[in-house]
Tab-separated table of C-alpha atoms in Angstrom:
chain	number	residue	atom	x	y	z
A	529	MET	CA	208.020	117.387	76.503
A	530	THR	CA	208.127	115.889	73.003
A	531	THR	CA	211.179	113.833	72.145
A	532	THR	CA	212.541	114.236	68.619
A	533	CYS	CA	213.147	110.955	66.826
A	534	PRO	CA	216.852	110.010	66.747
A	535	CYS	CA	216.575	108.885	63.096
A	536	GLY	CA	216.971	112.445	61.835
A	537	THR	CA	213.531	113.173	60.381
A	538	ALA	CA	212.948	116.000	62.910
A	539	GLN	CA	209.557	114.439	63.709
A	540	PRO	CA	208.513	113.511	67.228
A	541	LEU	CA	209.526	109.955	68.189
A	542	ALA	CA	205.853	109.131	68.841
A	543	ALA	CA	204.963	110.039	65.225
A	544	CYS	CA	208.015	108.515	63.563
A	545	CYS	CA	209.890	105.376	64.693
A	546	GLY	CA	208.164	104.931	68.068
A	547	PRO	CA	205.038	103.156	66.745
A	548	ILE	CA	207.168	100.905	64.520
A	549	ILE	CA	209.424	99.905	67.413
A	550	ASP	CA	206.553	99.278	69.842
A	551	GLY	CA	204.720	97.164	67.235
A	552	THR	CA	201.607	99.299	66.812
A	553	GLN	CA	202.580	100.070	63.208
A	554	LYS	CA	204.512	98.217	60.475
A	555	ALA	CA	207.377	99.894	58.648
A	556	ALA	CA	205.887	100.882	55.287
A	557	THR	CA	209.253	100.984	53.499
A	558	ALA	CA	212.746	99.562	53.785
A	559	GLU	CA	213.987	103.039	54.718
A	560	ALA	CA	211.416	103.313	57.520
A	561	LEU	CA	212.619	99.985	58.923
A	562	MET	CA	216.259	101.084	58.656
A	563	ARG	CA	215.478	104.339	60.484
A	564	SER	CA	213.586	102.446	63.198
A	565	ARG	CA	216.529	100.065	63.640
A	566	TYR	CA	218.879	103.040	64.011
A	567	THR	CA	216.532	104.485	66.627
A	568	ALA	CA	216.385	101.126	68.402
A	569	TYR	CA	220.193	101.012	68.481
A	570	SER	CA	220.222	104.533	69.955
A	571	GLN	CA	217.801	103.325	72.651
A	572	ARG	CA	219.740	100.075	73.184
A	573	ASN	CA	216.614	98.093	72.226
A	574	VAL	CA	218.426	94.946	71.094
A	575	ASP	CA	215.256	92.836	71.162
A	576	TYR	CA	213.839	94.974	68.337
A	577	ILE	CA	217.098	94.746	66.384
A	578	LEU	CA	217.010	90.954	66.600
A	579	GLU	CA	213.273	90.758	65.852
A	580	THR	CA	213.620	92.832	62.658
A	581	HIS	CA	216.514	90.753	61.316
A	582	ASP	CA	215.551	88.382	58.480
A	583	PRO	CA	214.295	85.143	60.088
A	584	ALA	CA	216.277	83.153	57.496
A	585	THR	CA	219.596	84.296	59.032
A	586	ARG	CA	218.555	85.375	62.528
A	587	THR	CA	220.155	82.300	64.103
A	588	ASP	CA	223.552	83.532	62.832
A	589	LEU	CA	223.365	86.551	65.153
A	590	ASP	CA	225.200	86.899	68.455
A	591	PRO	CA	222.592	88.474	70.790
A	592	ALA	CA	225.044	88.887	73.696
A	593	GLY	CA	227.653	90.526	71.449
A	594	THR	CA	225.026	92.791	69.874
A	595	ARG	CA	223.753	93.803	73.325
A	596	ASP	CA	227.293	94.466	74.598
A	597	TRP	CA	228.141	96.603	71.564
A	598	ALA	CA	224.849	98.528	71.796
A	599	ASN	CA	225.486	99.281	75.474
A	600	ARG	CA	228.956	100.652	74.699
A	601	THR	CA	227.845	102.870	71.808
A	602	THR	CA	226.223	106.293	71.696
A	603	TRP	CA	224.595	107.078	68.362
A	604	LEU	CA	225.005	110.688	67.258
A	605	GLU	CA	223.580	111.186	63.767
A	606	LEU	CA	222.031	109.344	60.837
A	607	ASP	CA	222.317	110.461	57.221
A	608	VAL	CA	220.396	108.454	54.612
A	609	LEU	CA	222.290	108.838	51.334
A	610	ALA	CA	220.270	106.774	48.859
A	611	THR	CA	217.490	104.234	48.538
A	612	LYS	CA	216.788	101.740	45.773
A	613	ASP	CA	213.369	100.110	45.659
A	614	GLY	CA	212.056	99.203	49.115
A	615	GLY	CA	208.726	100.961	48.651
A	616	PRO	CA	205.328	99.763	49.890
A	617	ASN	CA	204.803	97.640	46.752
A	618	ASP	CA	208.321	96.150	46.620
A	619	ASP	CA	209.637	92.926	48.150
A	620	ARG	CA	213.280	94.009	48.267
A	621	GLY	CA	215.098	97.265	48.886
A	622	GLU	CA	218.451	98.867	49.558
A	623	VAL	CA	219.333	101.792	51.811
A	624	GLU	CA	222.739	103.453	51.868
A	625	PHE	CA	223.493	105.495	54.959
A	626	LYS	CA	226.162	106.950	57.178
A	627	ALA	CA	225.797	106.837	60.940
A	628	ARG	CA	228.054	108.651	63.369
A	629	PHE	CA	228.594	107.186	66.807
A	630	ALA	CA	230.902	107.377	69.805
A	631	ASP	CA	232.335	104.364	71.580
A	632	ASP	CA	232.484	104.013	75.360
A	633	LYS	CA	235.764	105.977	75.397
A	634	GLY	CA	234.193	108.917	73.542
A	635	ASN	CA	235.952	108.229	70.219
A	636	GLU	CA	233.700	109.335	67.381
A	637	GLN	CA	233.472	107.151	64.295
A	638	GLU	CA	231.461	106.953	61.113
A	639	HIS	CA	229.754	103.817	59.842
A	640	HIS	CA	228.954	103.843	56.089
A	641	GLU	CA	226.768	100.938	55.012
A	642	LEU	CA	224.665	99.655	52.128
A	643	SER	CA	221.894	97.556	53.698
A	644	THR	CA	219.553	95.190	51.930
A	645	PHE	CA	216.009	94.548	53.120
A	646	VAL	CA	213.464	91.895	52.259
A	647	LYS	CA	209.706	91.738	52.837
A	648	HIS	CA	208.047	88.551	54.100
A	649	ASP	CA	204.268	88.382	54.571
A	650	GLY	CA	203.942	92.162	54.311
A	651	ARG	CA	206.682	92.928	56.862
A	652	TRP	CA	210.128	94.395	56.170
A	653	TYR	CA	213.260	92.771	57.603
A	654	PHE	CA	216.945	93.659	57.541
A	655	GLU	CA	218.665	91.070	55.348
A	656	ASP	CA	222.353	91.918	55.005
A	657	CYS	CA	224.825	94.750	54.631
A	658	LYS	CA	228.075	95.731	53.007
A	659	LEU	CA	230.383	98.327	54.464
A	660	VAL	CA	231.120	101.104	52.003
A	661	ARG	CA	234.806	101.963	51.953
A	662	PRO	CA	236.028	105.418	50.946
A	663	ALA	CA	237.351	105.694	47.412
A	664	PRO	CA	241.143	105.515	47.226
A	665	ILE	CA	242.969	108.784	46.796
A	666	THR	CA	244.513	109.152	43.366
A	667	ARG	CA	247.213	111.614	42.402
A	668	SER	CA	246.346	114.269	39.875
A	669	GLU	CA	250.048	114.684	39.002
A	670	PRO	CA	252.736	112.072	38.444
A	671	LYS	CA	254.847	111.046	41.429
A	672	ILE	CA	258.256	112.690	41.677
A	673	GLY	CA	261.077	110.192	42.174
A	674	ARG	CA	264.032	110.862	44.493
A	675	ASN	CA	266.473	111.130	41.574
A	676	ASP	CA	264.176	113.151	39.294
A	677	PRO	CA	264.935	116.823	38.717
A	678	CYS	CA	263.231	119.006	41.290
A	679	PRO	CA	260.009	120.531	39.895
A	680	CYS	CA	260.929	123.917	41.415
A	681	GLY	CA	263.414	124.423	38.555
A	682	SER	CA	266.599	124.599	40.669
A	683	GLY	CA	268.363	122.015	38.497
A	684	LYS	CA	269.107	119.863	41.565
A	685	LYS	CA	267.795	116.359	42.166
A	686	HIS	CA	264.517	116.356	44.073
A	687	LYS	CA	266.112	114.467	47.024
A	688	LYS	CA	268.721	117.238	47.447
A	689	CYS	CA	266.283	120.148	47.034
A	690	CYS	CA	262.566	120.309	47.953
A	691	GLY	CA	262.451	116.575	48.727
A	692	ALA	CA	264.998	117.074	51.509
A	693	ARG	CA	262.742	119.650	53.183
A	694	ALA	CA	259.659	117.419	52.943
A	695	ARG	CA	261.143	114.802	55.267
């Protein structure tokens, strides 16, 4: 039976991230490395995650904490939103993605990240990331104050009319 790659390409694992993770093939792009790291997380392959982290900052990692978190997480879906540079002829690249996962209690969450990648000696490494926060919600209409006239046209103050029902 052929296993589909967890990274979302719909390709078999053996033709997608598998050869990158097992070391028989280098990631050709920053996106390919990011997808292989996602797959490694889904397989709880923390050694690969650590190995593909930029050597310049690898000592800052907490291998035990990373392993513990990986063992308590079930990865559900990867959605690559955008890439900037990171091609075969580049030395740097960015990949923006959303990844859905469930914690050990079954609570589903979404992780939205902008990752940066760097290439050293022809090999891509994860460099750093920034979490992408949702845009704040803005009102399309002005806020109605408690003592303002009710917008329904009753002539009453908002707090004594529709505002009283909203509480």
